[in-house]
Coordinates of C-alpha atoms in Angstrom, one line a residue:
X1 CA 103.6 144.4 105.2
X2 CA 104.6 141.5 107.5
X3 CA 106.2 138.2 106.5
X4 CA 102.9 136.3 106.4
X5 CA 101.5 138.9 103.9
X6 CA 104.6 138.7 101.8
X7 CA 104.5 135.0 101.5
X8 CA 100.8 135.0 100.7
X9 CA 101.2 137.6 97.9
X10 CA 104.0 135.6 96.3
X11 CA 101.9 132.4 96.5
X12 CA 99.0 134.2 94.8
X13 CA 101.4 135.3 92.0
X14 CA 102.5 131.8 91.5
X15 CA 99.0 130.7 90.8
X16 CA 98.3 129.0 94.1
X17 CA 94.6 128.7 94.8
X18 CA 94.6 126.4 97.9
X19 CA 96.6 126.1 101.1
X20 CA 96.3 122.9 103.0
X21 CA 97.0 122.9 106.7
X22 CA 96.3 121.9 110.2
X23 CA 96.6 125.4 111.6
X24 CA 98.9 126.6 114.4
X25 CA 99.9 129.9 115.9
X26 CA 103.4 129.8 114.5
X27 CA 102.1 130.3 111.0
X28 CA 98.7 132.1 111.5
X29 CA 99.7 135.3 109.6
X30 CA 100.0 133.3 106.4
X31 CA 96.4 132.1 106.7
X32 CA 95.0 135.5 107.5
X33 CA 96.6 137.1 104.5
X34 CA 95.9 134.2 102.2
X35 CA 92.2 134.4 102.9
X36 CA 92.2 138.2 102.2
X37 CA 93.8 137.5 98.9
X38 CA 91.2 134.8 97.9
X39 CA 93.4 131.8 98.5
X40 CA 91.3 129.1 100.0
X41 CA 92.7 127.8 103.3
X42 CA 91.6 124.1 103.8
X43 CA 92.1 122.8 107.4
X44 CA 92.7 119.1 107.6
X45 CA 92.6 116.7 110.6
X46 CA 96.3 115.7 110.3
X47 CA 99.4 117.3 108.9
X48 CA 100.1 114.3 106.7
X49 CA 96.7 114.7 105.1
X50 CA 97.6 118.4 104.3
X51 CA 100.7 117.3 102.5
X52 CA 99.0 114.4 100.7
X53 CA 96.3 117.0 99.5
X54 CA 99.0 119.3 98.3
X55 CA 100.6 116.4 96.4
X56 CA 97.3 115.6 94.8
X57 CA 96.9 119.2 93.6
X58 CA 100.4 119.0 92.1
X59 CA 99.6 115.9 90.1
X60 CA 96.2 117.0 88.9
X61 CA 97.1 120.6 87.9
X62 CA 100.8 120.7 87.1
X63 CA 101.2 123.6 89.6
X64 CA 103.0 122.7 92.9
X65 CA 100.6 122.3 95.8
X66 CA 101.4 124.1 99.0
X67 CA 101.0 122.8 102.6
X68 CA 101.5 124.9 105.7
X69 CA 102.1 123.3 109.1
X70 CA 103.1 124.5 112.6
X71 CA 106.5 124.0 114.2
X72 CA 107.8 120.8 115.8
X73 CA 105.2 118.0 116.0
X74 CA 103.3 119.7 113.2
X75 CA 106.3 119.2 110.9
X76 CA 107.3 115.7 112.1
X77 CA 103.8 114.5 111.3
X78 CA 104.3 115.3 107.6
X79 CA 107.4 113.1 107.1
X80 CA 105.5 110.1 105.6
X81 CA 103.6 112.3 103.1
X82 CA 106.7 114.3 102.2
X83 CA 108.8 111.2 101.6
X84 CA 106.0 109.8 99.4
X85 CA 106.1 113.0 97.3
X86 CA 109.9 112.7 96.9
X87 CA 109.7 109.0 95.7
X88 CA 106.8 109.9 93.4
X89 CA 108.7 112.9 92.0
X90 CA 105.8 115.2 92.8
X91 CA 106.6 118.9 93.2
X92 CA 105.2 120.6 96.3
X93 CA 106.1 123.4 98.7
X94 CA 105.9 122.7 102.5
X95 CA 106.0 125.8 104.7
X96 CA 106.7 125.0 108.3
X97 CA 106.6 127.3 111.3
X98 CA 109.5 127.6 113.7
X99 CA 110.4 129.1 117.1
X100 CA 111.5 132.7 117.2
X101 CA 115.1 133.2 115.9
X102 CA 116.1 134.6 119.3
X103 CA 115.0 131.5 121.1
X104 CA 116.3 128.7 118.8
X105 CA 118.0 126.0 120.8
X106 CA 116.8 127.5 124.1
X107 CA 113.9 125.3 124.9
X108 CA 111.3 127.3 123.1
X109 CA 107.8 125.9 122.4
X110 CA 108.0 123.1 119.8
X111 CA 111.6 123.9 118.9
X112 CA 113.5 121.2 117.2
X113 CA 116.2 121.0 114.5
X114 CA 113.8 120.9 111.6
X115 CA 116.2 121.3 108.8
X116 CA 118.2 118.2 109.7
X117 CA 114.9 116.3 110.0
X118 CA 113.7 117.3 106.5
X119 CA 116.9 117.4 104.4
X120 CA 116.9 113.6 103.7
X121 CA 113.2 113.8 102.6
X122 CA 113.2 116.8 100.2
X123 CA 115.1 118.3 97.3
X124 CA 115.9 121.4 99.2
X125 CA 115.4 122.6 102.8
X126 CA 116.1 126.1 104.0
X127 CA 115.2 128.6 106.7
X128 CA 114.3 132.2 106.3
X129 CA 116.7 134.4 108.1
X130 CA 115.4 137.9 107.3
X131 CA 112.1 139.3 106.1
X132 CA 113.8 140.8 103.0
X133 CA 114.9 137.3 101.9
X134 CA 111.3 135.9 101.7
X135 CA 110.6 136.8 98.1
X136 CA 113.8 135.2 96.7
X137 CA 113.5 132.1 98.9
X138 CA 109.9 131.4 98.0
X139 CA 110.5 131.9 94.3
X140 CA 113.6 129.6 94.5
X141 CA 111.4 127.0 96.3
X142 CA 109.0 126.9 93.3
X143 CA 111.9 126.7 90.9
X144 CA 113.7 123.9 92.7
X145 CA 110.5 121.9 93.2
X146 CA 109.9 121.8 89.4
X147 CA 113.4 121.8 87.8
X148 CA 114.9 118.6 86.7
X149 CA 113.4 115.7 88.7
X150 CA 110.5 117.3 90.5
X151 CA 110.0 116.9 94.2
X152 CA 109.1 118.5 97.5
X153 CA 110.8 121.5 99.0
X154 CA 110.8 122.6 102.7
X155 CA 110.9 126.3 103.8
X156 CA 111.2 127.0 107.5
X157 CA 109.4 130.2 108.6
X158 CA 110.3 131.4 112.1
X159 CA 107.4 133.0 113.9
X160 CA 109.1 136.4 114.5
X161 CA 109.6 136.8 110.7
X162 CA 105.9 136.4 110.0
X163 CA 104.4 139.0 112.4
X164 CA 104.6 142.9 112.4
X165 CA 107.9 144.4 113.5
X166 CA 106.2 146.4 116.3
X167 CA 104.7 143.2 117.8
X168 CA 107.9 141.3 117.6
X169 CA 109.8 144.1 119.4
X170 CA 107.1 143.9 122.1
X171 CA 107.6 140.2 122.4
X172 CA 111.4 140.7 122.8
X173 CA 110.8 143.3 125.5
X174 CA 112.5 146.1 123.5
X175 CA 111.8 149.4 125.2
X176 CA 111.4 152.8 123.6
X177 CA 114.6 154.8 123.3
X178 CA 112.9 157.4 125.4
X179 CA 113.0 155.1 128.4
X180 CA 116.5 155.2 129.8
X181 CA 118.1 151.9 131.0
X182 CA 118.3 151.4 134.7
X183 CA 121.8 149.9 134.7
X184 CA 124.7 148.7 132.4
X185 CA 123.2 145.2 132.1
X186 CA 119.9 146.5 130.9
X187 CA 121.7 148.9 128.5
X188 CA 123.6 146.0 126.9
X189 CA 120.5 143.8 126.8
X190 CA 118.5 146.5 125.0
X191 CA 121.3 147.0 122.6
X192 CA 121.5 143.3 121.8
X193 CA 117.8 142.9 121.3
X194 CA 117.6 146.0 119.1
X195 CA 120.5 144.8 117.0
X196 CA 118.9 141.4 116.5
X197 CA 115.5 143.0 115.5
X198 CA 117.2 145.3 113.1
X199 CA 118.9 142.4 111.3
X200 CA 115.5 140.6 111.0
X201 CA 113.7 143.5 109.5
X202 CA 116.4 145.3 107.6
X203 CA 115.2 146.4 104.2
X204 CA 111.7 145.1 104.9
X205 CA 110.1 148.3 103.7
X206 CA 111.8 148.2 100.3
X207 CA 110.8 144.6 99.4
X208 CA 109.6 144.0 95.8
X209 CA 106.9 141.4 96.1
X210 CA 106.3 141.1 92.3
X211 CA 107.0 137.6 91.2
X212 CA 106.5 136.0 87.8
X213 CA 105.1 132.4 87.8
X214 CA 107.9 129.8 87.7
X215 CA 107.3 127.7 84.6
X216 CA 108.2 124.0 84.8
X217 CA 111.3 123.2 82.7
X218 CA 111.1 119.7 81.4
X219 CA 113.7 118.1 79.2
X220 CA 113.3 118.4 75.4
X221 CA 114.8 115.8 73.1
X222 CA 116.8 116.9 70.1
X223 CA 115.7 116.2 66.6
X224 CA 118.4 113.5 66.2
X225 CA 117.1 111.6 69.2
X226 CA 113.6 111.7 67.8
X227 CA 114.8 110.4 64.4
X228 CA 116.7 107.7 66.2
X229 CA 113.7 106.6 68.1
X230 CA 111.6 106.6 65.0
X231 CA 114.0 104.2 63.3
X232 CA 114.0 101.9 66.3
X233 CA 110.2 101.8 66.3
X234 CA 110.0 101.1 62.5
X235 CA 112.5 98.2 62.8
X236 CA 110.8 96.6 65.9
X237 CA 108.7 93.5 65.4
X238 CA 107.4 93.2 69.0
X239 CA 107.6 96.7 70.6
X240 CA 105.8 97.6 73.9
X241 CA 105.5 100.8 75.9
X242 CA 105.6 101.4 79.6
X243 CA 104.0 104.7 80.6
X244 CA 104.2 105.9 84.2
X245 CA 103.7 109.0 86.4
X246 CA 106.6 110.9 84.9
X247 CA 104.8 111.2 81.6
X248 CA 101.9 112.9 83.4
X249 CA 103.9 115.8 84.9
X250 CA 101.9 118.1 82.6
X251 CA 98.4 116.7 83.0
X252 CA 97.0 119.2 80.5
X253 CA 99.1 117.4 77.8
X254 CA 97.5 114.0 78.6
X255 CA 95.2 114.1 75.6
X256 CA 98.2 114.6 73.3
X257 CA 100.0 111.7 74.8
X258 CA 96.9 109.4 74.5
X259 CA 96.5 110.4 70.8
X260 CA 100.2 109.7 70.2
X261 CA 99.9 106.2 71.7
X262 CA 96.8 105.5 69.5
X263 CA 98.7 106.6 66.4
X264 CA 101.7 104.4 67.2
X265 CA 99.5 101.4 67.8
X266 CA 102.0 99.9 70.2
X267 CA 100.8 97.7 73.1
X268 CA 101.1 99.7 76.3
X269 CA 101.2 99.1 80.1
X270 CA 100.1 102.0 82.3
X271 CA 101.1 102.6 85.9
X272 CA 101.0 105.3 88.5
X273 CA 99.3 108.5 87.4
X274 CA 99.1 107.2 83.8
X275 CA 96.4 104.8 84.7
X276 CA 93.2 105.7 82.9
X277 CA 95.1 107.5 80.1
X278 CA 93.4 105.4 77.4
X279 CA 90.0 105.2 79.1
X280 CA 88.3 102.2 80.6
X281 CA 88.7 99.8 77.7
X282 CA 91.3 100.1 74.9
X283 CA 92.7 97.4 72.6
X284 CA 96.3 98.7 73.1
X285 CA 96.3 98.6 76.9
X286 CA 97.8 95.4 78.4
X287 CA 97.0 94.5 82.0
X288 CA 98.7 91.2 82.6
X289 CA 102.0 89.2 82.0
X290 CA 104.1 92.3 81.8
X291 CA 107.3 90.5 82.8
X292 CA 106.8 88.0 80.0
X293 CA 106.0 90.7 77.5
X294 CA 109.2 92.6 78.4
X295 CA 111.3 89.4 77.9
X296 CA 109.8 88.7 74.5
X297 CA 109.8 92.2 73.2
X298 CA 112.6 93.5 70.9
X299 CA 112.0 97.1 71.9
X300 CA 110.8 98.5 75.3
X301 CA 109.9 102.2 75.4
X302 CA 110.0 103.7 78.9
X303 CA 107.9 106.9 79.2
X304 CA 108.0 108.4 82.7
X305 CA 108.8 105.0 84.3
X306 CA 111.7 104.6 86.7
X307 CA 114.2 101.9 85.6
X308 CA 113.9 99.8 88.7
X309 CA 112.6 96.4 89.7
X310 CA 109.2 97.2 88.5

């Protein structure tokens, strides 16, 4: 099983049904295996579109969307969409191809320092160093993307970790042990190449690809906090609610949230992904003069809304 097959199997076990991409040779093994497993590979016209689509899946399903792009310019094209997901607190996984580990920093095709590019724009950026590390890294990516404040995660996938070991050794020019080296230089070169390949594929045959779905861990308020909020609401004469995207991280719970708002009977302003929560027309939904309403209110309830200039 090559690295691309391992990644696709773990994605399937995490409940991933779609991969969004603008395909490239660096990451082709992921697509081939994904299609065999029934994961739909959707090819877009631009890498940013692939990430925007993965972001949309995250918001609509509650399961992190996954985008896969090729190395270098394929990755740089995603920056706007990735930064948007970070600011929107939307969990997604971005898998990016990379030059072969042996050729990093040596002028290989589309080789750039991708980790330094992505670190300011994601919650976590990492590079796979060995095939046997793939299951733990992909599982951690799903966990980091969803834990605490959700956001995007970037995993760099070097090309020589995605293909079969025999093919990679052929690329490297590793000769059979039955072919004697012609001189001391060739002997040393073959030793070095073999040693590098052994590091990449060490333990690859003993990999456990079973992976339990990573469940989102959202904060739960204590009973005392709930009782305190209840008292504040009961005392308030002019309360209002502001509901934003953060309250919609579990879209399957939207009906419960809407029902709670109706029962409270508090005027509410909706923003971001919360728009439409109460339908097209609702007596509780306010659309204008929000600043004035906040100034005159004696209790403002923030639900999934960042405490910023908005």
